[in-house]
Amino acid sequence: MGGAVDDRLPPRVPRPPQRTEPPESQMPLNDAARRAESRRIALSSFVGSAIEFYDFLLYGAAASLVFNELFFTDLNALTGTIAAFGTLAVGYVARPLGGVIFGHFGDRVGRKSMLVLTMTLMALASFAIGLLPTYDTIGIWAPVLLVACRLVQGVAVGGEWGGAALMAMEHASTGRRGLMASFANMGGPAGAVLATAVFAAFSALPEDDFLAWGWRVPFLLSLLLMVIGLFIRLKVTESPVFTEARRRAAQEAGKQEAPLLTVLRRYRKNIVLSSLGGCAALVLQSLLATFMLTYATGVGFDRSTVLLAQTVSSALHIFTIPAFAMLSDRVGRRPVMITGALVTAAAAFPLFALVNSGSAALLFVAYIIGNPILQASMYGPMAAFVSEMFGTRARYTGASLGYQLSSTLGAGTAPLIASSLLAGAGGGTHSAAVSVYLIGVCLVSAAAIALTRESHRADITDAVATNSAAGEAPGRQGVGAAVRGSSVD
């Protein structure tokens, strides 16, 4: 034995597992690069939404001040105004349809490409409005074509909001989702400032010139704004949360369920609560942006004073929306939004009393309380509040549908309802019925929000795996454990 050679093989040393680097486009960004990309996404969401809402809200100013004279000349003044607000509502009715259409492809193809398409569609519709002949030229076909263009606007903006909010939110860390998603909502008042300022500048023309051609120019400017918006929007990257969800979907066997079917099967309650929960913010927004223009001029204020008050309050609104969104990142979406709804209900009668005073200073106070404070307290957290209710595979469709139904129920019908209530009360300063209407909407919204679960700390990527299981609806146990991105079971 002593001279024998030990011919046993040496023990095998296991090789370390071979690492395969992902393609560069899929490699995670470092913290600095991620923050820089997040800022680019936020800028894109803000600018893109501002341009979209410039086009969409410009229609509201025109409906308040000129469309009744140009497209409904066969009606008396009040009836013509109600008809003009009716065409305004058409755009809001079309918004859920846009949310479903663009949401489907946004959940299947990607957020970015849908945002490019919605911006192009909106600009072309607005440009067409600027070229429309009036009732005196082609008769009944004038309001018909106006409604058709408004329908296209509604479809476009219905697809815009969800994509803009999700692109920002899905690039953000958990503690900043409310702030980042609010950049899409900041586009609303920014667009309102731009629309009101441009419209006010041309409304300063002599009345005949303004009615003949001045009102058209703000709509024709939409093509220029589209070029600016597309330049910014084409430079951003796709949502990393969506990219990961698509990667997982590609690995799964079987046909993937349509996003709308997923929403209707798994998130029906969320759709109802998100749409009712957002109504108060959007009703107040629409009353101040559209109805109040007609109401305040009827009380005795001149048009330029009302437009200036609206512009100042909207400019402040741009900064208070992210402030309330940041607050919701700290204390939660529900307490901020519920408090805002209840305070708005308490302020419904005082707001109209300030306007009815006839004082320009108090008119400014009413707008500043109404927009940058009351409306922002509900609207700031709203983008994240709605988006966090849905899993990644159906989030574009679900968030768009919930928000756009809220917009249709709230903003789309508010001027029409308020004008009808005012007409029924005899016009003038008889605004009590409108105040009661606002109070009722605020109480409904507060109750709906109270029925949701707090989601500001939820991990929205947890919803990916569960929501990707084709044909399998999560049970009560799975919802709490795996779908924490949803606010409601």
CSV table of C-alpha atoms in Angstrom, one decimal:
chain,number,residue,atom,x,y,z
A,1,MET,CA,0.0,0.0,0.0
A,2,GLY,CA,2.8,2.3,0.9
A,3,GLY,CA,4.3,2.3,-2.7
A,4,ALA,CA,1.0,2.3,-4.4
A,5,VAL,CA,0.1,5.4,-6.4
A,6,ASP,CA,-3.2,7.0,-5.5
A,7,ASP,CA,-5.0,7.1,-8.8
A,8,ARG,CA,-8.2,8.6,-7.4
A,9,LEU,CA,-9.4,11.7,-9.3
A,10,PRO,CA,-9.3,14.9,-7.4
A,11,PRO,CA,-12.6,16.1,-6.2
A,12,ARG,CA,-14.6,18.2,-8.7
A,13,VAL,CA,-14.9,21.8,-8.0
A,14,PRO,CA,-18.3,23.1,-9.1
A,15,ARG,CA,-18.2,25.8,-11.7
A,16,PRO,CA,-19.8,29.1,-10.8
A,17,PRO,CA,-23.1,29.6,-12.7
A,18,GLN,CA,-22.5,31.3,-16.0
A,19,ARG,CA,-24.1,34.7,-16.1
A,20,THR,CA,-25.9,35.9,-19.2
A,21,GLU,CA,-26.0,39.7,-19.5
A,22,PRO,CA,-29.4,41.0,-20.7
A,23,PRO,CA,-29.4,43.2,-23.8
A,24,GLU,CA,-28.4,46.7,-23.1
A,25,SER,CA,-31.9,48.0,-23.7
A,26,GLN,CA,-33.1,45.8,-20.8
A,27,MET,CA,-30.2,46.4,-18.3
A,28,PRO,CA,-31.3,48.2,-15.2
A,29,LEU,CA,-30.3,51.8,-15.0
A,30,ASN,CA,-28.2,53.1,-12.1
A,31,ASP,CA,-29.7,55.4,-9.6
A,32,ALA,CA,-28.5,58.6,-11.3
A,33,ALA,CA,-29.6,57.5,-14.8
A,34,ARG,CA,-33.0,56.4,-13.4
A,35,ARG,CA,-33.6,59.8,-11.8
A,36,ALA,CA,-32.7,61.6,-15.0
A,37,GLU,CA,-35.0,59.4,-17.0
A,38,SER,CA,-37.7,59.9,-14.5
A,39,ARG,CA,-37.4,63.6,-14.9
A,40,ARG,CA,-37.6,63.4,-18.7
A,41,ILE,CA,-40.7,61.2,-18.4
A,42,ALA,CA,-42.3,63.7,-16.0
A,43,LEU,CA,-41.5,66.6,-18.4
A,44,SER,CA,-42.9,64.6,-21.3
A,45,SER,CA,-46.1,63.8,-19.4
A,46,PHE,CA,-46.6,67.4,-18.3
A,47,VAL,CA,-45.9,69.0,-21.7
A,48,GLY,CA,-47.9,66.4,-23.6
A,49,SER,CA,-50.9,66.7,-21.4
A,50,ALA,CA,-50.7,70.5,-21.4
A,51,ILE,CA,-50.9,70.5,-25.2
A,52,GLU,CA,-53.7,67.9,-25.3
A,53,PHE,CA,-55.7,69.8,-22.7
A,54,TYR,CA,-55.0,73.1,-24.4
A,55,ASP,CA,-56.9,71.7,-27.4
A,56,PHE,CA,-59.6,70.1,-25.3
A,57,LEU,CA,-60.3,73.0,-22.9
A,58,LEU,CA,-60.0,75.6,-25.7
A,59,TYR,CA,-63.3,74.2,-26.9
A,60,GLY,CA,-64.9,74.9,-23.5
A,61,ALA,CA,-63.9,78.6,-23.7
A,62,ALA,CA,-65.3,78.8,-27.2
A,63,ALA,CA,-68.5,77.0,-26.2
A,64,SER,CA,-69.0,79.5,-23.4
A,65,LEU,CA,-68.4,82.7,-25.4
A,66,VAL,CA,-68.9,82.2,-29.2
A,67,PHE,CA,-70.2,78.9,-30.4
A,68,ASN,CA,-73.8,79.8,-29.4
A,69,GLU,CA,-73.6,82.8,-31.8
A,70,LEU,CA,-71.8,81.0,-34.6
A,71,PHE,CA,-73.2,77.5,-34.7
A,72,PHE,CA,-76.6,77.8,-33.0
A,73,THR,CA,-77.9,81.2,-34.4
A,74,ASP,CA,-81.4,79.9,-34.8
A,75,LEU,CA,-81.8,79.6,-31.0
A,76,ASN,CA,-82.2,82.3,-28.3
A,77,ALA,CA,-79.2,83.2,-26.2
A,78,LEU,CA,-79.8,80.9,-23.2
A,79,THR,CA,-80.9,77.9,-25.3
A,80,GLY,CA,-78.0,78.4,-27.6
A,81,THR,CA,-75.6,78.3,-24.7
A,82,ILE,CA,-77.2,75.1,-23.4
A,83,ALA,CA,-76.8,73.6,-26.9
A,84,ALA,CA,-73.2,74.7,-27.1
A,85,PHE,CA,-72.5,73.0,-23.7
A,86,GLY,CA,-74.3,70.0,-25.1
A,87,THR,CA,-71.6,69.7,-27.8
A,88,LEU,CA,-69.0,70.2,-25.1
A,89,ALA,CA,-70.5,67.2,-23.3
A,90,VAL,CA,-70.1,65.0,-26.4
A,91,GLY,CA,-66.4,65.2,-26.1
A,92,TYR,CA,-66.6,63.9,-22.5
A,93,VAL,CA,-69.0,61.1,-23.5
A,94,ALA,CA,-66.4,59.9,-26.1
A,95,ARG,CA,-63.5,59.9,-23.6
A,96,PRO,CA,-64.3,56.4,-22.1
A,97,LEU,CA,-64.3,55.1,-25.6
A,98,GLY,CA,-60.9,56.6,-26.2
A,99,GLY,CA,-59.7,55.1,-22.9
A,100,VAL,CA,-60.8,51.6,-24.0
A,101,ILE,CA,-59.4,51.8,-27.5
A,102,PHE,CA,-56.0,53.3,-26.6
A,103,GLY,CA,-55.9,51.4,-23.3
A,104,HIS,CA,-56.2,48.1,-25.1
A,105,PHE,CA,-53.2,48.8,-27.4
A,106,GLY,CA,-51.3,50.6,-24.6
A,107,ASP,CA,-51.5,47.5,-22.5
A,108,ARG,CA,-50.6,45.3,-25.5
A,109,VAL,CA,-48.2,47.4,-27.6
A,110,GLY,CA,-46.9,50.0,-25.2
A,111,ARG,CA,-47.6,53.3,-23.5
A,112,LYS,CA,-45.3,55.5,-25.6
A,113,SER,CA,-46.7,54.7,-29.1
A,114,MET,CA,-50.2,55.4,-28.0
A,115,LEU,CA,-49.2,58.8,-26.6
A,116,VAL,CA,-47.8,59.8,-29.9
A,117,LEU,CA,-50.9,58.8,-31.7
A,118,THR,CA,-53.3,60.5,-29.3
A,119,MET,CA,-51.4,63.8,-29.6
A,120,THR,CA,-51.5,63.7,-33.4
A,121,LEU,CA,-55.3,62.9,-33.4
A,122,MET,CA,-56.1,65.7,-31.1
A,123,ALA,CA,-54.1,68.3,-33.0
A,124,LEU,CA,-55.8,67.4,-36.3
A,125,ALA,CA,-59.3,67.6,-34.8
A,126,SER,CA,-58.6,71.0,-33.2
A,127,PHE,CA,-57.1,72.3,-36.5
A,128,ALA,CA,-60.3,71.1,-38.3
A,129,ILE,CA,-62.5,73.1,-35.8
A,130,GLY,CA,-60.6,76.2,-36.7
A,131,LEU,CA,-61.5,75.7,-40.4
A,132,LEU,CA,-65.2,74.9,-39.9
A,133,PRO,CA,-67.8,77.0,-41.7
A,134,THR,CA,-70.6,78.5,-39.4
A,135,TYR,CA,-74.3,78.0,-39.4
A,136,ASP,CA,-74.9,81.1,-41.6
A,137,THR,CA,-72.7,79.4,-44.3
A,138,ILE,CA,-73.9,75.8,-44.4
A,139,GLY,CA,-76.8,75.6,-41.9
A,140,ILE,CA,-77.4,72.5,-39.8
A,141,TRP,CA,-74.2,70.9,-41.2
A,142,ALA,CA,-72.1,73.4,-39.1
A,143,PRO,CA,-73.1,72.0,-35.7
A,144,VAL,CA,-73.0,68.5,-37.1
A,145,LEU,CA,-69.4,68.9,-38.2
A,146,LEU,CA,-68.6,70.6,-34.9
A,147,VAL,CA,-69.9,67.6,-32.9
A,148,ALA,CA,-67.9,65.2,-35.2
A,149,CYS,CA,-64.7,67.1,-34.4
A,150,ARG,CA,-65.5,67.1,-30.7
A,151,LEU,CA,-66.0,63.4,-30.8
A,152,VAL,CA,-62.5,62.9,-32.2
A,153,GLN,CA,-61.1,65.2,-29.5
A,154,GLY,CA,-62.9,63.2,-26.8
A,155,VAL,CA,-61.5,59.9,-28.1
A,156,ALA,CA,-57.9,61.4,-28.3
A,157,VAL,CA,-57.9,62.9,-24.8
A,158,GLY,CA,-59.5,59.7,-23.5
A,159,GLY,CA,-56.4,57.8,-24.5
A,160,GLU,CA,-53.9,60.5,-23.5
A,161,TRP,CA,-54.4,60.8,-19.8
A,162,GLY,CA,-53.9,57.1,-18.9
A,163,GLY,CA,-50.7,56.8,-20.9
A,164,ALA,CA,-49.2,60.0,-19.6
A,165,ALA,CA,-50.0,59.2,-15.9
A,166,LEU,CA,-48.7,55.6,-16.2
A,167,MET,CA,-45.5,56.5,-18.0
A,168,ALA,CA,-44.6,58.9,-15.1
A,169,MET,CA,-45.9,56.7,-12.3
A,170,GLU,CA,-44.3,53.4,-13.6
A,171,HIS,CA,-40.9,55.1,-13.8
A,172,ALA,CA,-41.1,56.3,-10.2
A,173,SER,CA,-40.1,54.8,-6.9
A,174,THR,CA,-42.9,53.9,-4.4
A,175,GLY,CA,-42.6,57.0,-2.3
A,176,ARG,CA,-42.9,59.3,-5.3
A,177,ARG,CA,-45.6,57.8,-7.4
A,178,GLY,CA,-48.2,60.4,-6.4
A,179,LEU,CA,-45.9,63.2,-7.3
A,180,MET,CA,-44.8,61.8,-10.6
A,181,ALA,CA,-48.3,60.7,-11.7
A,182,SER,CA,-49.5,64.2,-10.9
A,183,PHE,CA,-47.5,65.7,-13.8
A,184,ALA,CA,-50.1,64.4,-16.1
A,185,ASN,CA,-52.8,66.2,-14.1
A,186,MET,CA,-50.6,69.4,-14.0
A,187,GLY,CA,-51.0,69.4,-17.8
A,188,GLY,CA,-54.7,70.2,-17.3
A,189,PRO,CA,-54.3,73.7,-15.7
A,190,ALA,CA,-51.2,74.4,-17.8
A,191,GLY,CA,-53.3,73.7,-20.9
A,192,ALA,CA,-56.1,75.9,-19.4
A,193,VAL,CA,-53.7,78.8,-18.8
A,194,LEU,CA,-52.4,78.5,-22.3
A,195,ALA,CA,-55.9,78.1,-23.8
A,196,THR,CA,-57.4,81.0,-21.8
A,197,ALA,CA,-54.5,83.3,-22.4
A,198,VAL,CA,-54.5,82.7,-26.2
A,199,PHE,CA,-58.3,83.0,-26.4
A,200,ALA,CA,-58.3,86.1,-24.2
A,201,ALA,CA,-55.7,87.8,-26.4
A,202,PHE,CA,-57.9,87.2,-29.5
A,203,SER,CA,-61.1,88.1,-27.7
A,204,ALA,CA,-59.7,91.6,-27.2
A,205,LEU,CA,-60.1,92.1,-30.9
A,206,PRO,CA,-63.2,94.1,-32.1
A,207,GLU,CA,-66.3,92.0,-31.7
A,208,ASP,CA,-66.8,91.6,-35.5
A,209,ASP,CA,-63.2,90.6,-36.1
A,210,PHE,CA,-63.3,88.1,-33.2
A,211,LEU,CA,-66.4,86.4,-34.4
A,212,ALA,CA,-65.3,86.5,-38.1
A,213,TRP,CA,-61.8,85.0,-37.7
A,214,GLY,CA,-60.2,85.7,-34.3
A,215,TRP,CA,-61.7,82.7,-32.5
A,216,ARG,CA,-60.2,80.4,-35.2
A,217,VAL,CA,-56.6,81.2,-34.7
A,218,PRO,CA,-56.2,79.5,-31.3
A,219,PHE,CA,-57.5,76.2,-32.8
A,220,LEU,CA,-55.2,76.6,-35.8
A,221,LEU,CA,-52.2,76.9,-33.5
A,222,SER,CA,-52.7,73.3,-32.5
A,223,LEU,CA,-50.5,72.0,-35.3
A,224,LEU,CA,-47.5,74.0,-34.1
A,225,LEU,CA,-48.0,72.7,-30.5
A,226,MET,CA,-48.2,69.2,-31.8
A,227,VAL,CA,-44.8,69.5,-33.4
A,228,ILE,CA,-43.3,70.7,-30.1
A,229,GLY,CA,-45.0,67.9,-28.2
A,230,LEU,CA,-44.0,65.1,-30.5
A,231,PHE,CA,-40.4,66.3,-30.4
A,232,ILE,CA,-40.3,65.8,-26.6
A,233,ARG,CA,-42.5,62.7,-26.5
A,234,LEU,CA,-40.5,60.7,-29.0
A,235,LYS,CA,-37.3,60.9,-26.9
A,236,VAL,CA,-38.6,59.1,-23.8
A,237,THR,CA,-38.2,55.3,-23.1
A,238,GLU,CA,-41.0,52.8,-22.5
A,239,SER,CA,-42.3,52.1,-19.0
A,240,PRO,CA,-40.0,49.6,-17.3
A,241,VAL,CA,-43.0,48.1,-15.4
A,242,PHE,CA,-44.8,47.5,-18.7
A,243,THR,CA,-41.6,46.1,-20.3
A,244,GLU,CA,-41.2,43.6,-17.6
A,245,ALA,CA,-44.9,42.6,-17.8
A,246,ARG,CA,-44.6,42.1,-21.5
A,247,ARG,CA,-41.5,40.0,-21.0
A,248,ARG,CA,-43.4,37.7,-18.6
A,249,ALA,CA,-46.3,37.5,-20.9
A,250,ALA,CA,-44.1,36.3,-23.7
A,251,GLN,CA,-42.9,33.4,-21.5
A,252,GLU,CA,-46.4,32.2,-20.7
A,253,ALA,CA,-48.2,29.6,-22.7
A,254,GLY,CA,-51.7,30.3,-24.1
A,255,LYS,CA,-53.5,33.3,-25.4
A,256,GLN,CA,-53.5,36.4,-23.3
A,257,GLU,CA,-56.8,37.8,-22.2
A,258,ALA,CA,-57.9,41.1,-23.7
A,259,PRO,CA,-57.2,44.0,-21.2
A,260,LEU,CA,-60.8,45.1,-21.2
A,261,LEU,CA,-62.0,41.6,-20.3
A,262,THR,CA,-59.5,41.6,-17.4
A,263,VAL,CA,-60.8,44.9,-16.2
A,264,LEU,CA,-64.4,43.9,-16.4
A,265,ARG,CA,-63.8,40.5,-14.8
A,266,ARG,CA,-61.4,41.4,-12.0
A,267,TYR,CA,-61.8,45.1,-11.4
A,268,ARG,CA,-65.5,45.9,-11.7
A,269,LYS,CA,-65.7,47.4,-8.2
A,270,ASN,CA,-62.6,49.4,-8.8
A,271,ILE,CA,-64.0,51.0,-11.9
A,272,VAL,CA,-67.2,52.1,-10.1
A,273,LEU,CA,-65.3,53.5,-7.1
A,274,SER,CA,-62.6,55.2,-9.1
A,275,SER,CA,-65.1,56.9,-11.4
A,276,LEU,CA,-67.4,58.0,-8.5
A,277,GLY,CA,-64.4,59.0,-6.4
A,278,GLY,CA,-63.1,61.4,-9.0
A,279,CYS,CA,-66.4,63.1,-9.8
A,280,ALA,CA,-66.2,65.9,-7.3
A,281,ALA,CA,-62.8,67.1,-8.5
A,282,LEU,CA,-63.9,67.1,-12.2
A,283,VAL,CA,-67.3,68.7,-11.6
A,284,LEU,CA,-65.6,71.6,-9.7
A,285,GLN,CA,-63.0,71.8,-12.5
A,286,SER,CA,-65.6,72.0,-15.2
A,287,LEU,CA,-67.8,74.5,-13.3
A,288,LEU,CA,-64.9,76.9,-12.8
A,289,ALA,CA,-63.4,76.4,-16.3
A,290,THR,CA,-66.6,76.6,-18.3
A,291,PHE,CA,-69.9,77.3,-16.6
A,292,MET,CA,-68.5,80.2,-14.5
A,293,LEU,CA,-67.5,82.0,-17.6
A,294,THR,CA,-71.1,82.3,-18.7
A,295,TYR,CA,-72.4,82.8,-15.1
A,296,ALA,CA,-70.0,85.5,-14.1
A,297,THR,CA,-70.5,87.5,-17.3
A,298,GLY,CA,-74.3,87.2,-16.7
A,299,VAL,CA,-73.8,88.6,-13.3
A,300,GLY,CA,-72.1,91.7,-14.7
A,301,PHE,CA,-68.4,91.0,-15.0
A,302,ASP,CA,-66.8,91.7,-18.4
A,303,ARG,CA,-65.3,88.8,-20.3
A,304,SER,CA,-61.7,89.8,-19.9
A,305,THR,CA,-61.9,90.0,-16.1
A,306,VAL,CA,-63.3,86.5,-15.8
A,307,LEU,CA,-60.7,85.1,-18.2
A,308,LEU,CA,-58.0,86.8,-16.2
A,309,ALA,CA,-59.2,85.4,-12.9
A,310,GLN,CA,-59.4,82.0,-14.5
A,311,THR,CA,-55.8,82.3,-15.9
A,312,VAL,CA,-54.3,83.4,-12.6
A,313,SER,CA,-56.0,80.6,-10.6
A,314,SER,CA,-55.0,78.0,-13.2
A,315,ALA,CA,-51.4,79.2,-13.1
A,316,LEU,CA,-51.3,78.7,-9.3
A,317,HIS,CA,-53.1,75.4,-9.8
A,318,ILE,CA,-50.0,74.0,-11.6
A,319,PHE,CA,-48.0,74.2,-8.4
A,320,THR,CA,-50.6,73.1,-5.9
A,321,ILE,CA,-51.5,69.9,-7.7
A,322,PRO,CA,-48.0,68.4,-7.1
A,323,ALA,CA,-48.1,69.8,-3.6
A,324,PHE,CA,-51.2,67.8,-2.7
A,325,ALA,CA,-49.9,64.8,-4.6
A,326,MET,CA,-46.7,64.9,-2.4
A,327,LEU,CA,-48.9,65.1,0.7
A,328,SER,CA,-50.7,62.0,-0.5
A,329,ASP,CA,-47.3,60.2,-0.9
A,330,ARG,CA,-46.8,60.9,2.8
A,331,VAL,CA,-50.2,60.4,4.5
A,332,GLY,CA,-52.1,58.5,1.8
A,333,ARG,CA,-54.4,59.2,-1.1
A,334,ARG,CA,-57.7,58.7,0.8
A,335,PRO,CA,-57.3,61.2,3.7
A,336,VAL,CA,-56.2,64.0,1.3
A,337,MET,CA,-59.0,63.4,-1.3
A,338,ILE,CA,-61.8,62.8,1.3
A,339,THR,CA,-60.9,66.0,3.2
A,340,GLY,CA,-60.8,68.0,-0.1
A,341,ALA,CA,-64.3,66.7,-1.1
A,342,LEU,CA,-65.8,67.6,2.3
A,343,VAL,CA,-64.3,71.0,2.4
A,344,THR,CA,-65.5,71.7,-1.1
A,345,ALA,CA,-69.0,70.7,-0.1
A,346,ALA,CA,-68.8,73.2,2.8
A,347,ALA,CA,-67.6,75.9,0.4
A,348,ALA,CA,-70.2,75.4,-2.3
A,349,PHE,CA,-72.5,78.3,-1.2
A,350,PRO,CA,-69.7,80.7,-0.2
A,351,LEU,CA,-68.0,80.4,-3.6
A,352,PHE,CA,-71.1,81.5,-5.5
A,353,ALA,CA,-71.7,84.3,-2.9
A,354,LEU,CA,-68.3,85.7,-3.7
A,355,VAL,CA,-69.1,85.8,-7.4
A,356,ASN,CA,-72.6,87.2,-6.8
A,357,SER,CA,-71.1,90.1,-4.8
A,358,GLY,CA,-70.1,91.8,-8.1
A,359,SER,CA,-66.6,92.6,-6.8
A,360,ALA,CA,-63.8,91.8,-9.1
A,361,ALA,CA,-61.5,91.2,-6.1
A,362,LEU,CA,-63.9,88.7,-4.6
A,363,LEU,CA,-64.2,87.0,-8.0
A,364,PHE,CA,-60.5,86.4,-7.9
A,365,VAL,CA,-60.7,85.1,-4.4
A,366,ALA,CA,-63.5,82.6,-5.5
A,367,TYR,CA,-61.3,81.3,-8.3
A,368,ILE,CA,-58.2,81.1,-6.2
A,369,ILE,CA,-60.0,79.2,-3.4
A,370,GLY,CA,-61.8,77.0,-5.9
A,371,ASN,CA,-59.0,75.9,-8.3
A,372,PRO,CA,-55.6,75.9,-6.6
A,373,ILE,CA,-56.9,74.8,-3.2
A,374,LEU,CA,-60.2,72.9,-3.3
A,375,GLN,CA,-59.9,71.3,-6.7
A,376,ALA,CA,-56.2,70.6,-6.4
A,377,SER,CA,-56.7,68.8,-3.0
A,378,MET,CA,-58.8,66.2,-4.8
A,379,TYR,CA,-57.2,66.3,-8.2
A,380,GLY,CA,-53.5,66.2,-7.1
A,381,PRO,CA,-53.6,62.6,-5.8
A,382,MET,CA,-56.1,61.4,-8.3
A,383,ALA,CA,-53.8,60.1,-11.0
A,384,ALA,CA,-52.0,57.7,-8.6
A,385,PHE,CA,-55.2,56.9,-6.7
A,386,VAL,CA,-56.9,55.6,-9.9
A,387,SER,CA,-53.8,54.0,-11.5
A,388,GLU,CA,-52.9,52.0,-8.4
A,389,MET,CA,-56.2,50.2,-8.5
A,390,PHE,CA,-55.2,48.0,-11.5
A,391,GLY,CA,-52.6,45.4,-12.3
A,392,THR,CA,-49.9,46.2,-14.9
A,393,ARG,CA,-51.4,44.0,-17.7
A,394,ALA,CA,-54.6,46.0,-17.7
A,395,ARG,CA,-53.6,49.2,-16.0
A,396,TYR,CA,-53.8,51.5,-19.1
A,397,THR,CA,-57.3,50.2,-19.8
A,398,GLY,CA,-58.5,50.2,-16.2
A,399,ALA,CA,-57.1,53.6,-15.2
A,400,SER,CA,-58.2,55.2,-18.4
A,401,LEU,CA,-61.7,53.8,-18.1
A,402,GLY,CA,-62.1,54.7,-14.5
A,403,TYR,CA,-60.8,58.3,-15.0
A,404,GLN,CA,-62.7,58.9,-18.2
A,405,LEU,CA,-66.0,57.6,-16.8
A,406,SER,CA,-65.4,60.0,-13.9
A,407,SER,CA,-64.7,62.8,-16.4
A,408,THR,CA,-67.9,62.0,-18.4
A,409,LEU,CA,-70.1,61.8,-15.3
A,410,GLY,CA,-68.5,64.9,-13.7
A,411,ALA,CA,-66.8,67.4,-16.0
A,412,GLY,CA,-68.8,66.4,-19.2
A,413,THR,CA,-72.3,67.0,-17.7
A,414,ALA,CA,-71.6,69.7,-15.1
A,415,PRO,CA,-71.9,72.8,-17.3
A,416,LEU,CA,-75.1,71.4,-18.9
A,417,ILE,CA,-76.6,70.4,-15.6
A,418,ALA,CA,-75.6,73.7,-14.0
A,419,SER,CA,-77.0,75.8,-16.9
A,420,SER,CA,-80.3,73.9,-16.8
A,421,LEU,CA,-80.6,74.3,-13.0
A,422,LEU,CA,-79.9,78.0,-13.4
A,423,ALA,CA,-82.4,78.4,-16.2
A,424,GLY,CA,-85.0,76.5,-14.1
A,425,ALA,CA,-84.4,78.9,-11.2
A,426,GLY,CA,-84.9,81.9,-13.4
A,427,GLY,CA,-81.3,82.7,-14.3
A,428,GLY,CA,-79.4,85.7,-12.8
A,429,THR,CA,-77.8,85.0,-9.4
A,430,HIS,CA,-80.2,82.2,-8.5
A,431,SER,CA,-77.3,79.7,-8.0
A,432,ALA,CA,-78.6,77.8,-4.9
A,433,ALA,CA,-79.5,74.7,-7.0
A,434,VAL,CA,-76.1,74.6,-8.5
A,435,SER,CA,-74.5,74.8,-5.0
A,436,VAL,CA,-76.7,71.9,-3.8
A,437,TYR,CA,-75.7,69.9,-6.9
A,438,LEU,CA,-72.0,70.4,-6.1
A,439,ILE,CA,-72.5,69.4,-2.5
A,440,GLY,CA,-74.3,66.2,-3.5
A,441,VAL,CA,-71.4,65.2,-5.9
A,442,CYS,CA,-68.8,65.9,-3.2
A,443,LEU,CA,-70.6,63.7,-0.7
A,444,VAL,CA,-70.9,60.8,-3.3
A,445,SER,CA,-67.2,61.1,-4.1
A,446,ALA,CA,-66.1,61.2,-0.4
A,447,ALA,CA,-68.2,58.0,0.2
A,448,ALA,CA,-66.7,56.2,-2.8
A,449,ILE,CA,-63.1,57.0,-1.8
A,450,ALA,CA,-63.8,55.9,1.8
A,451,LEU,CA,-64.8,52.4,0.4
A,452,THR,CA,-61.4,51.9,-1.2
A,453,ARG,CA,-58.2,50.6,0.4
A,454,GLU,CA,-55.2,52.8,0.9
A,455,SER,CA,-52.6,52.1,-1.9
A,456,HIS,CA,-49.9,54.8,-1.6
A,457,ARG,CA,-47.3,52.2,-0.3
A,458,ALA,CA,-48.5,49.3,-2.4
A,459,ASP,CA,-46.0,47.5,-4.7
A,460,ILE,CA,-47.6,47.9,-8.1
A,461,THR,CA,-45.3,45.4,-9.6
A,462,ASP,CA,-46.8,42.7,-7.4
A,463,ALA,CA,-49.9,42.7,-9.6
A,464,VAL,CA,-47.9,41.5,-12.7
A,465,ALA,CA,-47.7,37.8,-12.0
A,466,THR,CA,-51.2,37.3,-10.7
A,467,ASN,CA,-52.8,39.4,-13.4
A,468,SER,CA,-50.9,37.6,-16.1
A,469,ALA,CA,-52.4,34.2,-15.2
A,470,ALA,CA,-54.7,33.7,-18.1
A,471,GLY,CA,-58.3,32.9,-17.2
A,472,GLU,CA,-57.6,32.8,-13.4
A,473,ALA,CA,-59.3,35.4,-11.3
A,474,PRO,CA,-57.6,36.0,-8.0
A,475,GLY,CA,-59.5,34.8,-4.9
A,476,ARG,CA,-59.9,36.7,-1.6
A,477,GLN,CA,-56.6,35.2,-0.4
A,478,GLY,CA,-54.7,36.0,-3.6
A,479,VAL,CA,-55.8,39.6,-3.7
A,480,GLY,CA,-54.3,40.5,-0.3
A,481,ALA,CA,-51.1,38.7,-1.0
A,482,ALA,CA,-50.3,39.2,-4.6
A,483,VAL,CA,-52.4,42.1,-6.0
A,484,ARG,CA,-51.6,44.8,-3.5
A,485,GLY,CA,-51.5,47.2,-6.5
A,486,SER,CA,-55.3,47.2,-6.4
A,487,SER,CA,-57.0,49.4,-3.8
A,488,VAL,CA,-60.1,47.3,-3.6
A,489,ASP,CA,-60.7,43.6,-3.6
